[in-house]
PDB file of C-alpha atoms in Angstrom:
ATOM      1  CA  UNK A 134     -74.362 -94.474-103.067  1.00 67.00           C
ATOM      2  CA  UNK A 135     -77.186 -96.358-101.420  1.00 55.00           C
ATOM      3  CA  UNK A 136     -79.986 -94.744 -98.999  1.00 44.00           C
ATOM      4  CA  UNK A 137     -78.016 -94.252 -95.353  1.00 39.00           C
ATOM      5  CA  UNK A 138     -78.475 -92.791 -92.120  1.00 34.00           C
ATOM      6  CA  UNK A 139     -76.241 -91.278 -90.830  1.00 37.00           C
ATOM      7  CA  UNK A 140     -75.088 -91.117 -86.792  1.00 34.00           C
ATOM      8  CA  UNK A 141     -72.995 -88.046 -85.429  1.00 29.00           C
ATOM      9  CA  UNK A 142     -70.845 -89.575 -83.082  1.00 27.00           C
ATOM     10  CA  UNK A 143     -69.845 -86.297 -81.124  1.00 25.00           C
ATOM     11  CA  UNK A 144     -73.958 -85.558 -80.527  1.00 24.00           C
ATOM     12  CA  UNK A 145     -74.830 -89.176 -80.048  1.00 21.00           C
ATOM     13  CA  UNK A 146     -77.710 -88.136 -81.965  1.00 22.00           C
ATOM     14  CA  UNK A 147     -79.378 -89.762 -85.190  1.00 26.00           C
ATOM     15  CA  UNK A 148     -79.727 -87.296 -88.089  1.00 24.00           C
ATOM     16  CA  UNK A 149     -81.760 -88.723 -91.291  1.00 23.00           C
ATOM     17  CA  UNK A 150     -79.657 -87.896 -94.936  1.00 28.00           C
ATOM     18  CA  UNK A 151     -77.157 -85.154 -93.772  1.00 30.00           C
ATOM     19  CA  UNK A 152     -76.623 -82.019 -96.228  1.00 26.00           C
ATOM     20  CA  UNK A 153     -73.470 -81.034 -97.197  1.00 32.00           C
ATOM     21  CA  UNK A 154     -72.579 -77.596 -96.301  1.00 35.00           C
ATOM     22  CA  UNK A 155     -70.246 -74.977 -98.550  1.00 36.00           C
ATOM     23  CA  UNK A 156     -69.885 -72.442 -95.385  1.00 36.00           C
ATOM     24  CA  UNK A 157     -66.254 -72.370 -94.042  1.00 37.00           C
ATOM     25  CA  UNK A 158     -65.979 -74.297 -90.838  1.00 41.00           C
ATOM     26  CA  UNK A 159     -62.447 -74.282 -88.851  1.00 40.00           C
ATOM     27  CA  UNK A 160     -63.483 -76.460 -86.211  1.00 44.00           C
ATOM     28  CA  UNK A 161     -62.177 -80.008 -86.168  1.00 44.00           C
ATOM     29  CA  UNK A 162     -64.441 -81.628 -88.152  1.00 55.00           C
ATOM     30  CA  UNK A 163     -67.171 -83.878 -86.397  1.00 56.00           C
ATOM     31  CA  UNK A 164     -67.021 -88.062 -87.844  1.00 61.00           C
ATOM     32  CA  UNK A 165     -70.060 -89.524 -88.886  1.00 59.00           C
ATOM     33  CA  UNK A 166     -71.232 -93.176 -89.519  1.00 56.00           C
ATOM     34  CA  UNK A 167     -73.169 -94.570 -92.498  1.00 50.00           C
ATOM     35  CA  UNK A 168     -75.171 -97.697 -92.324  1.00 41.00           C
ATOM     36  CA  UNK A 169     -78.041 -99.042 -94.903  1.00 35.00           C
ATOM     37  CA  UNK A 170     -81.401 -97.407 -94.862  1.00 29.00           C
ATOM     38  CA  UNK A 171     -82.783-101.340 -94.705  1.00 27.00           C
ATOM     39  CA  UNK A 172     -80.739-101.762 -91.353  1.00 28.00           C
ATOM     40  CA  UNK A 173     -82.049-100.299 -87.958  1.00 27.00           C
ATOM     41  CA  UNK A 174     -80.361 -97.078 -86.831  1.00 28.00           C
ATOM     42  CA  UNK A 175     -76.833 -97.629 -86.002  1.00 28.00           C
ATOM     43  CA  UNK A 176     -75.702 -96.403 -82.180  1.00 25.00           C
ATOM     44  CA  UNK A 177     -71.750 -94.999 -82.147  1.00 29.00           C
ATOM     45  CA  UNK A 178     -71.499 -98.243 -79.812  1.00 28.00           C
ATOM     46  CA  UNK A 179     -72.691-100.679 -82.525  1.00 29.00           C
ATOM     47  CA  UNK A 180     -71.452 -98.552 -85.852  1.00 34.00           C
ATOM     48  CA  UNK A 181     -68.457-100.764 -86.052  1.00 34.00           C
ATOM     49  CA  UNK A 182     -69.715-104.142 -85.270  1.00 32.00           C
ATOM     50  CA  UNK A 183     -73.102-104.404 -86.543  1.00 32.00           C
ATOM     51  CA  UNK A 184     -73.615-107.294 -89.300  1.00 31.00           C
ATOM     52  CA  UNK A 185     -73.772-106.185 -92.648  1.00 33.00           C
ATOM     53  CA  UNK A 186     -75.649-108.118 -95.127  1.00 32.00           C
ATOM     54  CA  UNK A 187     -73.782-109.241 -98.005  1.00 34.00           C
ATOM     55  CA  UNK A 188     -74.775-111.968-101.069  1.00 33.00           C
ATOM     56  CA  UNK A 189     -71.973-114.402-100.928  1.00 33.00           C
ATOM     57  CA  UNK A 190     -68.965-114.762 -98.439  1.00 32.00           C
ATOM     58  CA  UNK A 191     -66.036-116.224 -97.483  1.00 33.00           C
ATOM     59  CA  UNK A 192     -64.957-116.929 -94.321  1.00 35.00           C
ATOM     60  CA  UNK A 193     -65.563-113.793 -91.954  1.00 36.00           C
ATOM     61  CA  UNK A 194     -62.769-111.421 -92.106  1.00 37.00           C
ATOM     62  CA  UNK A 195     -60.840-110.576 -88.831  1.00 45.00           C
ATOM     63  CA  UNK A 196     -58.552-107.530 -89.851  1.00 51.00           C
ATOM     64  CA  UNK A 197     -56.076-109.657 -91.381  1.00 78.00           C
ATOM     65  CA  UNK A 198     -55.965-110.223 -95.557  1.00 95.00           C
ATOM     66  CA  UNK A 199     -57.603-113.450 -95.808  1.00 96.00           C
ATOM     67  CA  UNK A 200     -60.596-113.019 -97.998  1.00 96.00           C
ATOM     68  CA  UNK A 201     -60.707-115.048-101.300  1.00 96.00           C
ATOM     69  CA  UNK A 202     -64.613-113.465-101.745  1.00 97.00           C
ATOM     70  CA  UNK A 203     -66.821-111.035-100.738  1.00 98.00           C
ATOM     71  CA  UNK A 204     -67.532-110.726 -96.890  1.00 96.00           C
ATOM     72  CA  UNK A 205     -69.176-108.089 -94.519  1.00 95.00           C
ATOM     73  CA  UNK A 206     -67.211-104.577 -93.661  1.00 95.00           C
ATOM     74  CA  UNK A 207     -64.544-105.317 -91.046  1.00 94.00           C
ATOM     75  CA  UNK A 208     -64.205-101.674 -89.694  1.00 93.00           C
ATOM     76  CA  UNK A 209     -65.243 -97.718 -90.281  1.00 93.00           C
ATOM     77  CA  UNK A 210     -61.951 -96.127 -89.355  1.00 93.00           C
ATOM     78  CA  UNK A 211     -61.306 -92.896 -87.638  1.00 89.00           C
ATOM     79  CA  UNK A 212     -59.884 -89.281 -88.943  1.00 85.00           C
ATOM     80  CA  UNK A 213     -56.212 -88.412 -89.085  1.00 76.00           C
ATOM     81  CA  UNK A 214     -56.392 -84.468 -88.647  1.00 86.00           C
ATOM     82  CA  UNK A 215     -57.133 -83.000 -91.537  1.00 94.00           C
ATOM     83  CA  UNK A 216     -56.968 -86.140 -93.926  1.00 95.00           C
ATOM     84  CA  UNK A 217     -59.425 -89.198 -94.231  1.00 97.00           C
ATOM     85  CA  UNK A 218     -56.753 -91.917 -94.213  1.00 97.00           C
ATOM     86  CA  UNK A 219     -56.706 -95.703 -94.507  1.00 97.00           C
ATOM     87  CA  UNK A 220     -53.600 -97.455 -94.304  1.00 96.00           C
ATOM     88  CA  UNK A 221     -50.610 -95.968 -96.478  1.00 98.00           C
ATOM     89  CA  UNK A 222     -53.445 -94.018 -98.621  1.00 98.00           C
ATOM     90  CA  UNK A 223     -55.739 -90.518 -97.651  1.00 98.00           C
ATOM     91  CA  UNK A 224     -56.604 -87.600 -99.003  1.00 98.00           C
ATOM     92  CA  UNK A 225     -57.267 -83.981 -97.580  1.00 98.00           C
ATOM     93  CA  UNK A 226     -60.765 -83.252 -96.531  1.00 97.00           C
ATOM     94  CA  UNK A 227     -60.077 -79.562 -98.223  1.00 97.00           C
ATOM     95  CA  UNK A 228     -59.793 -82.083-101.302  1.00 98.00           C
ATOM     96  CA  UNK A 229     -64.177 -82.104-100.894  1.00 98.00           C
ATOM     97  CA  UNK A 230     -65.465 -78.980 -99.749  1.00 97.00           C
ATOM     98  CA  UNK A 231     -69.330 -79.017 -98.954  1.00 96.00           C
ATOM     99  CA  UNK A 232     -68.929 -82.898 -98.195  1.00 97.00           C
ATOM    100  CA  UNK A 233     -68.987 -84.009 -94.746  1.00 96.00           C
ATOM    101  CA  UNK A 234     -66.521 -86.380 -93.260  1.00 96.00           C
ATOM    102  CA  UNK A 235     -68.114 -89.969 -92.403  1.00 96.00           C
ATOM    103  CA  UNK A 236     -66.427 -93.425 -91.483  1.00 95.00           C
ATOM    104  CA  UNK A 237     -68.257 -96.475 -93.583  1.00 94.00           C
ATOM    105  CA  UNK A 238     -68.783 -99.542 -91.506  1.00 94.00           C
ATOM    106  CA  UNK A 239     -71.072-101.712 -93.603  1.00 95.00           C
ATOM    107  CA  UNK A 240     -68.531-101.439 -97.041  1.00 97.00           C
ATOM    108  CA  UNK A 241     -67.698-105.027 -97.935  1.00 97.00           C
ATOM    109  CA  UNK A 242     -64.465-106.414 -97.884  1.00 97.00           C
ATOM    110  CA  UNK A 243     -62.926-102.838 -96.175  1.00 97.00           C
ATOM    111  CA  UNK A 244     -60.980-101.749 -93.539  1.00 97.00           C
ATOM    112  CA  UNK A 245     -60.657 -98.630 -91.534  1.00 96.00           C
ATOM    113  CA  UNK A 246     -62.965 -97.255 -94.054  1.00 97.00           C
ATOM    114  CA  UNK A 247     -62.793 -93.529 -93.533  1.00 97.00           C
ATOM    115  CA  UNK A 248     -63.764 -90.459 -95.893  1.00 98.00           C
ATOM    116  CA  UNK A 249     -66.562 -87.749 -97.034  1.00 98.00           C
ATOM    117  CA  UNK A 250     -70.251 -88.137 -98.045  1.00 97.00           C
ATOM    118  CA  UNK A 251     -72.996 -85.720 -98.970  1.00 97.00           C
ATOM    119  CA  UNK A 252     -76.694 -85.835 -99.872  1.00 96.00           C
ATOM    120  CA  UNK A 253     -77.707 -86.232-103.341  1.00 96.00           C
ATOM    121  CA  UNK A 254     -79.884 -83.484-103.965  1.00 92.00           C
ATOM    122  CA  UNK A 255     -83.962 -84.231-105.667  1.00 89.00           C
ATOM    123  CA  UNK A 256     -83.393 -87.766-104.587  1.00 93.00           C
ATOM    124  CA  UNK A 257     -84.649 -89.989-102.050  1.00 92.00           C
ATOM    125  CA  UNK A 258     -82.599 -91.251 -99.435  1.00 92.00           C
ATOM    126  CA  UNK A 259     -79.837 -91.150-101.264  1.00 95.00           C
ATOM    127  CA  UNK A 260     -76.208 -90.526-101.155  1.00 95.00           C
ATOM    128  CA  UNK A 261     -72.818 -90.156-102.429  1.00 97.00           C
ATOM    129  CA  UNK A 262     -69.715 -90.915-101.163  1.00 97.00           C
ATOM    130  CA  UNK A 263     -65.671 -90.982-101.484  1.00 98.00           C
ATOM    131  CA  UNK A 264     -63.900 -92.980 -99.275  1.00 98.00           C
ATOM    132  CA  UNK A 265     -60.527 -94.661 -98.258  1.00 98.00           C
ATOM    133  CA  UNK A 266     -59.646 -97.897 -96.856  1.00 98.00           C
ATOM    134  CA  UNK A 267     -57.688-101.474 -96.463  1.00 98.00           C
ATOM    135  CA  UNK A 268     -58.683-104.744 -98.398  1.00 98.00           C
ATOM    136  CA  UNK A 269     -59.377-108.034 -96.217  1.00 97.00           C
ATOM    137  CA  UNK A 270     -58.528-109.791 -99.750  1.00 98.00           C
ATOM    138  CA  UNK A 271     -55.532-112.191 -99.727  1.00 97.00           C
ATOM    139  CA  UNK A 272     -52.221-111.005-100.420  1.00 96.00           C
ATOM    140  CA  UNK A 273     -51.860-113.158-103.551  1.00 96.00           C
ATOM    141  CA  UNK A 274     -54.848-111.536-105.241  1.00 98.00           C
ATOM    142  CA  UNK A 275     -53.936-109.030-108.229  1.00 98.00           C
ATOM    143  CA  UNK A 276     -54.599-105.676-108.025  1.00 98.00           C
ATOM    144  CA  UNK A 277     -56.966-105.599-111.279  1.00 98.00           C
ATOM    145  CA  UNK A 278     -58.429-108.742-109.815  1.00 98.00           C
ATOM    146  CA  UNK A 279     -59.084-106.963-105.781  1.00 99.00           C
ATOM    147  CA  UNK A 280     -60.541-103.691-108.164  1.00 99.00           C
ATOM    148  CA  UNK A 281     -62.963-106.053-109.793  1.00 98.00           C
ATOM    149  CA  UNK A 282     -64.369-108.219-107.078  1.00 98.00           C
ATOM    150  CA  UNK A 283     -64.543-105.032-104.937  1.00 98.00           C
ATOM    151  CA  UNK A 284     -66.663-103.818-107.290  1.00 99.00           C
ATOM    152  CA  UNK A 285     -68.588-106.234-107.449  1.00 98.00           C
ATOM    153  CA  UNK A 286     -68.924-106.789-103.913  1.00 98.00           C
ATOM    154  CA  UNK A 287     -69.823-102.734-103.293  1.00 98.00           C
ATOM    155  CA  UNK A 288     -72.487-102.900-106.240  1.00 97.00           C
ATOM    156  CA  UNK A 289     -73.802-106.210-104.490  1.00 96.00           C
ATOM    157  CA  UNK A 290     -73.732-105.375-101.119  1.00 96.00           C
ATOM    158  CA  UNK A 291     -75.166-103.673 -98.178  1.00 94.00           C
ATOM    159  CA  UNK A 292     -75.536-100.059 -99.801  1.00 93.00           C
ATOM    160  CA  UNK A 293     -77.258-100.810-102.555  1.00 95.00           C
ATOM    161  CA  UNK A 294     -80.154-103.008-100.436  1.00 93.00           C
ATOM    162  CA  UNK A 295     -83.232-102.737-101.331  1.00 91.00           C
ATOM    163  CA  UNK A 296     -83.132-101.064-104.547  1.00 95.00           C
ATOM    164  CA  UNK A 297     -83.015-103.656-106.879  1.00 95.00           C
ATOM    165  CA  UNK A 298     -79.039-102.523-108.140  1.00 97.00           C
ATOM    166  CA  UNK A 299     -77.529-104.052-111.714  1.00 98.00           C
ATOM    167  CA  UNK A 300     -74.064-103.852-111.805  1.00 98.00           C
ATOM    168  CA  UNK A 301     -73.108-102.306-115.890  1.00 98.00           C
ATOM    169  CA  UNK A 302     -69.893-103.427-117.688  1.00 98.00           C
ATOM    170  CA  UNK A 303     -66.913-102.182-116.146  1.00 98.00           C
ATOM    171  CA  UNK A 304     -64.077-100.284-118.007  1.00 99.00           C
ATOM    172  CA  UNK A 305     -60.601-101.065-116.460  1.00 98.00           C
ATOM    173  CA  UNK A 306     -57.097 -99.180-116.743  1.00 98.00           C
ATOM    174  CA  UNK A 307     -53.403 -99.161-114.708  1.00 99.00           C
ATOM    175  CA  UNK A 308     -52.571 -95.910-113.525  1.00 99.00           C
ATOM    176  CA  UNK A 309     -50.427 -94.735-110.968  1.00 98.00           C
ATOM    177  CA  UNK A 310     -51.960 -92.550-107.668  1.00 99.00           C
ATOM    178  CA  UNK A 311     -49.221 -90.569-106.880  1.00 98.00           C
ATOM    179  CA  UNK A 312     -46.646 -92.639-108.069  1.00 98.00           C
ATOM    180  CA  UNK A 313     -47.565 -95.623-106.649  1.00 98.00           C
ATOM    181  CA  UNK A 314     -48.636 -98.931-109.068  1.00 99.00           C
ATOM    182  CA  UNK A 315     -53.040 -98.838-108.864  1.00 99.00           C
ATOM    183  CA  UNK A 316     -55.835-100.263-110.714  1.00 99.00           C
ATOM    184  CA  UNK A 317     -58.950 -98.636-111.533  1.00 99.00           C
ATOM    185  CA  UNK A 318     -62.512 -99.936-112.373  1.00 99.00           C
ATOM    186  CA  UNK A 319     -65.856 -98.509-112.827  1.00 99.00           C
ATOM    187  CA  UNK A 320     -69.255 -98.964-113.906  1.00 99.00           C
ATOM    188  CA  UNK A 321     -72.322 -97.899-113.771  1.00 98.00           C
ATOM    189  CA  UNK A 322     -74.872 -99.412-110.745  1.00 98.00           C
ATOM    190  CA  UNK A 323     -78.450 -99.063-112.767  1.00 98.00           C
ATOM    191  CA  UNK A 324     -81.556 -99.580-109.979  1.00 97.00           C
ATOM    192  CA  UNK A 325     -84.871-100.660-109.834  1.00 97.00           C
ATOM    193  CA  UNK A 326     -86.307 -98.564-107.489  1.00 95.00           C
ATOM    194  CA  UNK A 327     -88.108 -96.031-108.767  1.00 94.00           C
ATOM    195  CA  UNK A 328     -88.888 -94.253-105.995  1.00 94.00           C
ATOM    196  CA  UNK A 329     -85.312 -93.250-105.288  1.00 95.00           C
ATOM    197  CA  UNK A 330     -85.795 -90.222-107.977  1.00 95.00           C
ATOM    198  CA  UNK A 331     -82.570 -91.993-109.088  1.00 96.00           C
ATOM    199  CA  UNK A 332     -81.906 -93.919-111.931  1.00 97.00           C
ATOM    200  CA  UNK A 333     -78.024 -95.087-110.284  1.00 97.00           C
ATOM    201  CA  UNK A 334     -74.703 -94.427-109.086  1.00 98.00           C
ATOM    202  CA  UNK A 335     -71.795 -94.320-111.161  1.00 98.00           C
ATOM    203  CA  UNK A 336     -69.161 -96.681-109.070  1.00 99.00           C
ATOM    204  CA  UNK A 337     -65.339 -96.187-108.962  1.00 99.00           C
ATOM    205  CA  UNK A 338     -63.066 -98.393-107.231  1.00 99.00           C
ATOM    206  CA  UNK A 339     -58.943 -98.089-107.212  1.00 99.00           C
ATOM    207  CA  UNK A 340     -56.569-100.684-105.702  1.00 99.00           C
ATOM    208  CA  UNK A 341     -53.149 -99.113-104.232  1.00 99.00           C
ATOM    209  CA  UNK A 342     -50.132-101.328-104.560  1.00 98.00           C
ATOM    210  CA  UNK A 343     -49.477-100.728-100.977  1.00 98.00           C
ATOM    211  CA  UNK A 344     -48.862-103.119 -98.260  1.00 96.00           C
ATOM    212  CA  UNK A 345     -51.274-104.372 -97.356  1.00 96.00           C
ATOM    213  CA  UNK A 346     -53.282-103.023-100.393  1.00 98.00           C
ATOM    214  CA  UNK A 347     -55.587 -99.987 -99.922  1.00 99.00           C
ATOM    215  CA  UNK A 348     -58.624 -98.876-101.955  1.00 99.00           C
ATOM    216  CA  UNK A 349     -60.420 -95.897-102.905  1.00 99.00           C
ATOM    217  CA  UNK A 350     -63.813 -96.101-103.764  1.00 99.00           C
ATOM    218  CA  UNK A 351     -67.029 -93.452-104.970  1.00 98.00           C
ATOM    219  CA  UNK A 352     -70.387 -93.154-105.822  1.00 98.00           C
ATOM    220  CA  UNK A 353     -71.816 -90.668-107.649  1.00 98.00           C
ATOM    221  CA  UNK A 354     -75.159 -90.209-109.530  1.00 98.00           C
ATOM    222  CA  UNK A 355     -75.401 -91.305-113.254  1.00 97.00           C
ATOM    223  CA  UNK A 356     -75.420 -88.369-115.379  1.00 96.00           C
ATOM    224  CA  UNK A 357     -73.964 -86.024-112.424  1.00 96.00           C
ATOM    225  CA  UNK A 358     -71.259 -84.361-114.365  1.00 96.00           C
ATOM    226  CA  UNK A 359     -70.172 -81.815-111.302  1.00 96.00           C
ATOM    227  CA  UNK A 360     -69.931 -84.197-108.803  1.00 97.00           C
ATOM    228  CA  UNK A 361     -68.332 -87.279-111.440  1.00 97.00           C
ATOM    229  CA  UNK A 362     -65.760 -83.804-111.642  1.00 98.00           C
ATOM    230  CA  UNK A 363     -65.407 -83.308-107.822  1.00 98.00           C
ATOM    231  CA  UNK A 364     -64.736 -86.993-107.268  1.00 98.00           C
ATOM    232  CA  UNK A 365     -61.934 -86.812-109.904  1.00 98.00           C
ATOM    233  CA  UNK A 366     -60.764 -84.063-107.955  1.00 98.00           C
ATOM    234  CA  UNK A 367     -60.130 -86.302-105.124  1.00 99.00           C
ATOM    235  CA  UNK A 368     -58.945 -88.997-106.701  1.00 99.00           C
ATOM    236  CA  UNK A 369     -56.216 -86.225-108.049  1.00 99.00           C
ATOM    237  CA  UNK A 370     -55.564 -85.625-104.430  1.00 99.00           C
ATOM    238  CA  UNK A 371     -55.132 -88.916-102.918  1.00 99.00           C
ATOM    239  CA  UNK A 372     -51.331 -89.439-101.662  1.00 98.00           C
ATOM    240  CA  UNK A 373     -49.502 -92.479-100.723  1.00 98.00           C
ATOM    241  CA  UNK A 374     -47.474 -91.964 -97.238  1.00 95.00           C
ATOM    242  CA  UNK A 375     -45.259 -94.342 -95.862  1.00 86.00           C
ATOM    243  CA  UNK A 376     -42.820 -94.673 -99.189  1.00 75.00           C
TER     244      UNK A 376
END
């Protein structure tokens, strides 16, 4: 998804599009924090509360599920052990090896946005990402219908600034994530922006029938077969606690 930087919050230090590493690491892992390459570098005092641009809005969200629309990220969230976790839904880091565990604070519409990203390779300022999190959206909003203005929200918002992002037909389906009632959409986000050695992302977004509702949303290059595969892998993973 989208062109970030990236802050480590442990160094207090700015790195610029962060590599994913294979190597076996049994430290705790260290939480990043993505923002928009068209924003100014985030601080870890300023990741969470930092405007977000976003096209249209409702009335700014305030951690509670009152959002008819799209609106600005409410909060990145924070790692649970050894699981990015949102709410009643996570999955195990171990679910994404190479990819490095980040919090999201500019995602639209999201919550305690928490998960992994890693570094598209031959691309420019680019990256991909799987994370976790809570809706703002009211409580008497579908789950198909939270999928698809999520989506549409994600492919319109802050992540995708700048390069010029067209939002494909979405294909829609019920499934169940471990059980539990969900909704998924996707679609392909085409761009403009040639100079992103990119021509998109391919955009997934699942709404949990959880209370309040949780989400799980990637990006992943178009035609990136391997890491379309990885993702799958942890959408495969992602467990429902709580039940």
């Amino acid at each position: 998804m989208a062109a970030v930087l990236v802050v480590a919050i442990l160094a207090v230090a700015v790195i610029f599009a962060l590599r994913g590493d294979d190597t076996t690491n049994t430290a705790t892992p260290s939480l990043i924090t993505s923002s928009p390459v068209s924003q100014p570098p985030l601080t870890p005092s300023t990741a969470s509360s930092t405007p977000s641009t976003s096209p249209s809005t409702s009335a700014p969200a305030s951690g509670e599920q009152t959002a008819t629309d799209c609106t600005e990220n409410v909060s990145g969230g924070s790692l649970t052990g050894s699981m990015a976790q949102a709410g009643q839904l996570g999955f195990p880091l171990s679910a994404a090896p190479g990819w490095a565990p980040a919090a999201d604070a500019t995602l639209p519409n999201a919550i305690d946005v928490v998960g992994v990203i890693r570094e598209v390779a031959d691309a420019e300022d680019w990256m991909m990402e799987a994370m976790v999190g809570v809706t703002n959206f009211v409580p008497s909003m579908s789950l198909a219908d939270q999928a698809s203005k999520l989506l549409t929200c994600v492919a319109d918002g802050p992540g995708f600034a700048g390069a010029s992002p067209t939002l494909g037909t979405p294909t829609k389906s019920a499934i169940k994530v471990d059980g539990v009632e969900a909704e998924r959409v996707e679609a392909e986000v085409t761009i403009a922006d040639t100079t992103r050695g990119i021509p998109g992302d391919n955009l997934v977004i699942i709404t949990v029938k959880t209370d309040p509702v949780t989400f799980f949303v990637a990006t992943t290059p178009i035609g990136d077969s391997d890491s379309h595969d990885q993702v799958q892998k942890i959408i495969d993973a992602l467990k429902v606690s709580g039940r």
